[in-house]
Amino acid sequence: MTATTPPARIAQAAAMPVLIALSATHLLNDMMQSLIPAIYPIIKVAYGLDFGQIGLITLTFQITASLFQPLVGAYTDKNPMPYSMVVGMGFTLVGLVGLAYAGSYPLLLLSAGCVGLGSSIFHPEATRMARNASGGRHGLAQGIFQVGGQTGGALGPLLAAFIVVPRGQASLAWFSATALLAMVLMTWTAGRYAQLRRQQQAAAPPAKAKAAAAPPMRSAAAVAVAVTILVILLFSKNAYSQSFSSFYTFYLIGKFGVSVQTSQIMLFLFLGSSAAGAIFGGILGDRIGRNKIIWFSILGALPFTLILPFADLFWTGVLTIMINLIMSSAFAAILVYAMELMPGRIGLVGGLFYGLSFGLGGIAAALLGELADRIGIASVYAICSFLPAIGLLAWFLPRLDSDRAPAPGH
């Protein structure tokens, strides 16, 4: 870049490195978090836990992650704190070491809570940073950010299969090096983002022009109804996903008699498919509209979820990949949709939706764990196959102006 390069072009060129770095930190953050459900088969035997206690570990992690996220997001909307991500990763590091050396069930719960707290600090600030670095392509930016998290979430079971399962619970401590790497990358990202924001502010249009281009305001009641529907949509998707994250390995072992390592690899394939869904859903959302992507994720996945309980081992693997690929395509669309409903509250939206998705998924995991103890894992999956049908509530979502015409640049 030369001294004569327009500020707008500088800001646009600087945005992609920030987005890629945010995606990488999201990958490392969610990879470490995904190690919690990935070690469930190990600690279930080691500590003599039932499915209800397994679900309670997920609930502790998810509730801790959810309670603070909206508060963190609301605060950082007014007082941006890019370096707070580093603090959040510090909590994740402490929780990871605690999980490696916990000698009792209460210490497992405490350590899982620390990892959840780290998540609650990371996601709201990182979500706003991705939005501001989008260059107007908000779906693409959230898709890039999400693909890191989804990939990281998928790597956890794979790492557990080849490292944690053969070497035991204490090998979780090895991943503390990953947490330290993430802290270094987060520090760089925060500095680069601060530079990007200064360049964007220099290239920003006058206040009058911004006010004229602003979308029309909706009533508080209309926004509340739409946000409630979006939260319910996320609940149906995350309850279904959590049933796999927490209990899929047990389902495969119990129904098909596969080994722990094979079940972890199949869990990796299931979770890995969400990375592709996230990026394609974000890109297509910019091009064809958020509503269409949300509807596709509902109507596209429902037939496969209904067939799944009757499939053999091969088709179970195929169907779960297809289901997660389709369902995950909507997350970026839902998040951007909510941001457009509540402009200027990006951190709050990120915290609210990540927090609620974590919390509601955790509650669902705990309830499903108790139900599995009573009626069996296979019966639970038969019931869960109807969860995506809750997404039909999308019929009542208002249509956004951004859905009426292609996004700028397309």
XYZ file of C-alpha atoms in Angstrom:
410
model
C 0.000 0.000 0.000
C 1.286 3.484 -0.899
C 0.632 6.776 0.782
C -1.821 7.682 -2.009
C -4.022 4.580 -1.551
C -7.565 5.620 -0.544
C -8.461 4.819 3.091
C -11.437 2.701 1.969
C -9.180 0.407 -0.056
C -6.714 0.134 2.835
C -9.503 -0.851 5.228
C -10.890 -3.413 2.776
C -7.450 -4.993 2.257
C -6.818 -5.115 5.999
C -10.127 -6.824 6.761
C -9.345 -10.308 5.408
C -6.245 -10.907 7.596
C -8.323 -9.949 10.634
C -11.140 -12.311 9.604
C -8.716 -15.174 9.012
C -7.012 -14.543 12.348
C -10.386 -14.438 14.130
C -11.327 -17.711 12.436
C -8.047 -19.270 13.594
C -8.570 -18.144 17.193
C -12.138 -19.457 17.007
C -10.750 -22.793 15.805
C -8.331 -23.053 18.739
C -10.931 -21.889 21.263
C -13.636 -24.327 20.161
C -11.185 -27.177 19.633
C -10.237 -27.065 23.299
C -13.866 -26.764 24.363
C -14.855 -29.746 22.231
C -12.462 -31.929 24.202
C -15.005 -31.918 27.044
C -17.665 -34.091 25.335
C -14.935 -35.992 23.500
C -13.612 -37.444 26.786
C -17.034 -38.475 28.093
C -16.547 -42.191 27.322
C -13.281 -42.123 29.306
C -14.519 -40.317 32.404
C -17.806 -42.238 32.413
C -15.866 -45.424 33.097
C -13.168 -43.846 35.265
C -15.595 -42.093 37.613
C -18.537 -44.498 37.314
C -20.885 -41.816 35.946
C -24.378 -42.313 34.577
C -25.848 -40.439 31.600
C -27.500 -37.907 33.903
C -24.130 -36.951 35.396
C -22.619 -36.701 31.922
C -25.427 -34.366 30.935
C -24.776 -32.294 34.084
C -21.159 -31.721 33.011
C -22.427 -30.395 29.684
C -24.999 -28.274 31.509
C -22.314 -26.765 33.788
C -20.118 -25.887 30.820
C -22.932 -24.505 28.706
C -24.670 -22.518 31.460
C -21.378 -20.924 32.533
C -20.734 -20.049 28.909
C -24.219 -18.608 28.451
C -24.856 -16.570 31.605
C -22.080 -14.024 31.085
C -22.113 -13.662 27.304
C -25.001 -11.167 26.972
C -23.556 -9.116 29.857
C -20.101 -9.115 28.290
C -21.580 -8.219 24.887
C -23.700 -5.346 26.247
C -20.716 -3.901 28.109
C -18.248 -4.171 25.229
C -20.736 -2.557 22.807
C -20.158 0.627 24.792
C -16.578 -0.130 25.854
C -14.839 -2.271 23.201
C -12.180 -4.537 24.742
C -10.419 -6.494 21.972
C -7.775 -7.783 24.385
C -10.417 -9.334 26.664
C -10.219 -12.432 24.446
C -6.789 -13.126 25.911
C -8.253 -13.091 29.431
C -10.977 -15.487 28.331
C -8.405 -17.897 26.937
C -6.648 -17.779 30.315
C -9.786 -19.194 31.951
C -9.944 -21.892 29.266
C -6.321 -22.810 29.997
C -7.029 -23.185 33.731
C -10.116 -25.304 33.019
C -8.246 -27.550 30.601
C -5.490 -28.298 33.117
C -8.153 -28.872 35.769
C -9.911 -31.446 33.575
C -6.607 -33.243 33.042
C -5.880 -33.681 36.750
C -9.335 -33.589 38.399
C -9.547 -36.248 41.075
C -13.267 -36.037 41.708
C -16.571 -35.334 39.988
C -16.988 -31.847 41.608
C -13.569 -30.832 40.240
C -14.665 -32.002 36.786
C -17.686 -29.694 37.064
C -15.553 -26.761 38.257
C -13.040 -27.218 35.451
C -15.800 -27.461 32.837
C -17.221 -24.217 34.250
C -13.860 -22.452 33.766
C -13.780 -23.497 30.112
C -17.326 -22.180 29.723
C -16.359 -18.856 31.294
C -13.560 -18.498 28.772
C -16.088 -19.001 25.998
C -18.410 -16.351 27.438
C -15.633 -13.754 27.260
C -14.354 -14.721 23.807
C -17.455 -14.913 21.615
C -19.168 -11.493 21.989
C -16.016 -9.467 21.320
C -14.847 -11.729 18.492
C -18.306 -11.598 16.871
C -18.312 -7.790 16.795
C -14.758 -7.743 15.449
C -15.813 -10.068 12.597
C -18.823 -7.859 11.833
C -16.707 -4.696 11.685
C -14.131 -6.425 9.480
C -16.781 -7.689 7.024
C -16.560 -4.870 4.484
C -20.335 -5.123 4.062
C -20.311 -8.857 3.295
C -21.698 -9.778 6.687
C -22.709 -13.344 5.869
C -19.295 -14.132 4.414
C -17.560 -12.637 7.465
C -19.667 -14.650 9.900
C -19.198 -17.726 7.728
C -15.399 -17.354 7.862
C -15.564 -16.809 11.618
C -17.898 -19.795 12.047
C -15.858 -22.166 9.900
C -13.013 -21.791 12.383
C -15.234 -22.623 15.324
C -16.921 -25.535 13.563
C -13.586 -26.965 12.433
C -12.180 -26.640 15.931
C -15.247 -28.315 17.377
C -14.797 -31.201 14.962
C -11.096 -31.640 15.757
C -11.763 -32.321 19.449
C -13.138 -35.852 18.971
C -10.386 -36.666 16.458
C -7.675 -35.537 18.887
C -9.406 -37.444 21.659
C -9.473 -40.592 19.524
C -5.740 -40.561 18.761
C -4.277 -38.806 21.815
C -6.598 -38.721 24.826
C -8.132 -42.215 24.481
C -4.770 -44.039 24.133
C -2.909 -41.898 26.685
C -5.587 -41.141 29.229
C -7.248 -38.149 30.854
C -3.965 -36.497 31.929
C -2.967 -36.013 28.289
C -5.468 -33.122 28.158
C -2.744 -31.036 29.779
C -0.753 -31.277 26.563
C -3.265 -28.947 24.940
C -2.265 -26.123 27.280
C 0.369 -25.300 24.645
C -2.492 -24.712 22.206
C -4.094 -22.292 24.675
C -0.841 -20.339 24.937
C -0.603 -20.196 21.134
C -4.171 -18.906 20.983
C -3.339 -16.149 23.480
C -0.434 -14.976 21.307
C -2.610 -14.985 18.179
C -5.404 -13.139 19.990
C -2.961 -10.430 21.059
C -1.858 -9.937 17.446
C -5.457 -9.942 16.200
C -6.531 -7.293 18.711
C -3.698 -4.990 17.643
C -4.396 -5.494 13.953
C -8.114 -4.908 14.530
C -7.412 -1.599 16.307
C -5.442 -0.479 13.250
C -8.288 -1.554 10.954
C -10.850 0.416 12.957
C -8.785 3.588 12.693
C -8.604 3.140 8.908
C -12.344 2.486 8.677
C -13.157 5.573 10.708
C -10.994 7.651 8.386
C -12.931 6.282 5.400
C -16.379 6.516 7.035
C -19.092 8.583 5.284
C -20.428 11.745 6.945
C -22.968 11.292 9.732
C -25.833 12.684 7.626
C -25.167 10.210 4.825
C -25.051 7.344 7.329
C -28.348 8.403 8.845
C -30.005 8.558 5.411
C -28.768 5.061 4.540
C -29.858 3.526 7.853
C -32.623 0.888 7.668
C -36.066 1.820 9.004
C -36.566 1.250 12.728
C -38.946 -1.493 13.869
C -40.998 -1.362 17.020
C -39.551 -2.931 20.145
C -42.380 -5.481 20.159
C -41.698 -6.549 16.575
C -37.981 -6.926 17.300
C -38.722 -8.897 20.484
C -41.017 -11.312 18.626
C -38.490 -11.844 15.831
C -35.596 -12.357 18.263
C -37.685 -14.833 20.286
C -38.385 -16.845 17.150
C -34.683 -16.840 16.259
C -33.813 -18.055 19.757
C -36.332 -20.909 19.431
C -34.841 -21.821 16.048
C -31.402 -21.982 17.624
C -32.767 -24.077 20.465
C -34.163 -26.693 18.083
C -30.874 -26.854 16.183
C -28.607 -26.843 19.234
C -30.693 -29.353 21.180
C -30.347 -31.728 18.228
C -26.621 -31.009 17.859
C -26.001 -31.420 21.590
C -27.658 -34.817 21.526
C -24.868 -35.828 19.135
C -22.002 -34.013 20.850
C -22.805 -35.604 24.209
C -24.284 -39.003 23.371
C -23.510 -39.947 19.754
C -20.485 -42.066 20.737
C -22.611 -44.016 23.242
C -25.315 -44.485 20.596
C -22.827 -45.917 18.097
C -21.162 -48.151 20.679
C -24.470 -49.414 22.069
C -26.338 -49.935 18.775
C -23.564 -51.014 16.412
C -20.835 -52.253 18.807
C -18.080 -50.025 17.376
C -14.903 -49.187 19.316
C -14.433 -45.910 21.205
C -11.934 -44.695 18.597
C -14.308 -45.497 15.718
C -17.121 -43.647 17.475
C -14.857 -40.603 17.963
C -13.915 -40.593 14.285
C -17.593 -40.698 13.296
C -18.285 -37.854 15.732
C -15.477 -35.909 14.024
C -17.086 -36.470 10.610
C -20.448 -35.300 11.959
C -19.006 -32.161 13.539
C -16.639 -31.478 10.632
C -19.509 -31.228 8.163
C -20.763 -28.153 10.024
C -17.672 -26.207 8.947
C -18.626 -26.522 5.274
C -22.236 -25.686 6.104
C -21.235 -22.534 7.973
C -19.136 -21.008 5.194
C -21.539 -21.872 2.348
C -24.523 -20.700 4.382
C -22.810 -17.372 5.030
C -21.896 -16.829 1.381
C -25.326 -17.824 0.058
C -27.045 -15.707 2.704
C -25.338 -12.614 1.259
C -26.491 -13.567 -2.228
C -30.023 -14.952 -1.888
C -31.166 -13.650 1.513
C -31.182 -14.828 5.133
C -34.778 -16.108 5.111
C -34.129 -18.541 2.274
C -31.105 -20.022 4.025
C -33.060 -20.437 7.267
C -35.868 -22.232 5.415
C -33.398 -24.469 3.594
C -31.829 -25.534 6.898
C -35.278 -26.543 8.209
C -36.915 -28.243 5.239
C -33.675 -29.742 3.972
C -32.682 -31.472 7.218
C -36.058 -32.704 8.495
C -36.494 -35.709 6.132
C -33.011 -36.997 7.003
C -33.498 -36.635 10.776
C -36.705 -38.666 10.544
C -34.976 -41.473 8.616
C -31.862 -41.591 10.824
C -33.170 -43.797 13.683
C -33.844 -46.606 11.165
C -30.472 -46.484 9.356
C -27.628 -49.011 9.573
C -24.075 -47.997 10.524
C -23.017 -46.837 7.041
C -26.139 -44.776 6.420
C -26.028 -43.422 9.966
C -22.658 -41.885 9.112
C -23.888 -40.544 5.758
C -27.145 -39.126 7.121
C -25.567 -37.421 10.129
C -23.091 -35.630 7.854
C -25.874 -34.458 5.551
C -28.027 -33.346 8.499
C -25.301 -31.282 10.120
C -24.165 -29.817 6.796
C -27.683 -28.510 6.159
C -28.528 -27.434 9.704
C -25.257 -25.557 10.262
C -25.819 -23.457 7.133
C -28.342 -21.341 9.044
C -26.241 -20.172 11.988
C -24.488 -17.309 10.202
C -27.814 -16.304 8.598
C -29.586 -16.269 11.978
C -26.795 -14.265 13.589
C -26.618 -11.658 10.801
C -30.436 -11.487 10.712
C -30.447 -10.634 14.426
C -27.701 -8.041 13.947
C -29.769 -6.311 11.286
C -32.773 -6.338 13.603
C -30.680 -4.724 16.378
C -28.150 -2.417 14.666
C -25.447 -1.050 16.925
C -25.797 -3.912 19.425
C -23.424 -6.374 17.792
C -21.714 -7.514 20.988
C -25.065 -7.987 22.723
C -26.420 -9.990 19.780
C -23.294 -12.150 19.659
C -23.378 -12.729 23.405
C -27.108 -13.321 23.481
C -27.198 -15.842 20.664
C -23.959 -17.658 21.463
C -24.906 -17.602 25.126
C -28.441 -18.820 24.616
C -27.347 -21.452 22.123
C -24.803 -22.758 24.639
C -27.210 -22.547 27.583
C -30.229 -24.050 25.859
C -28.071 -26.778 24.364
C -26.722 -27.550 27.832
C -30.212 -27.744 29.329
C -31.240 -30.040 26.486
C -28.182 -32.257 27.085
C -29.007 -32.601 30.780
C -32.664 -33.451 30.066
C -31.738 -35.873 27.302
C -29.196 -37.546 29.601
C -31.856 -38.165 32.244
C -34.241 -39.397 29.559
C -31.571 -41.729 28.145
C -31.125 -43.323 31.576
C -34.856 -44.108 31.591
C -35.695 -45.118 28.015
C -32.323 -45.681 26.322
C -30.174 -43.729 23.868
C -31.856 -45.149 20.742
C -35.286 -43.985 21.929
C -33.907 -40.520 22.680
C -32.629 -40.178 19.110
C -36.005 -41.244 17.778
C -37.610 -38.406 19.757
C -34.924 -35.884 18.754
C -35.576 -36.566 15.072
C -38.633 -34.289 15.311
C -36.757 -31.327 16.842
C -35.917 -29.618 13.510
C -39.665 -29.305 12.843
C -39.744 -26.531 15.468
C -37.984 -24.433 12.832
C -41.285 -24.030 10.952
C -41.792 -21.001 13.222
C -39.572 -19.178 10.709
C -42.816 -18.520 8.826
C -43.470 -15.654 11.257
C -40.125 -13.895 10.772
C -40.347 -10.432 9.138
C -38.601 -9.979 5.840
C -35.477 -7.821 5.975
C -34.602 -5.137 3.433
C -31.323 -6.965 2.810
C -33.355 -9.986 1.634
C -35.150 -7.981 -1.040
C -32.095 -7.281 -3.159
C -28.590 -8.679 -3.570
C -25.953 -7.396 -1.184
C -23.611 -4.680 -2.455
C -20.958 -6.035 -4.743
C -23.011 -9.057 -5.925
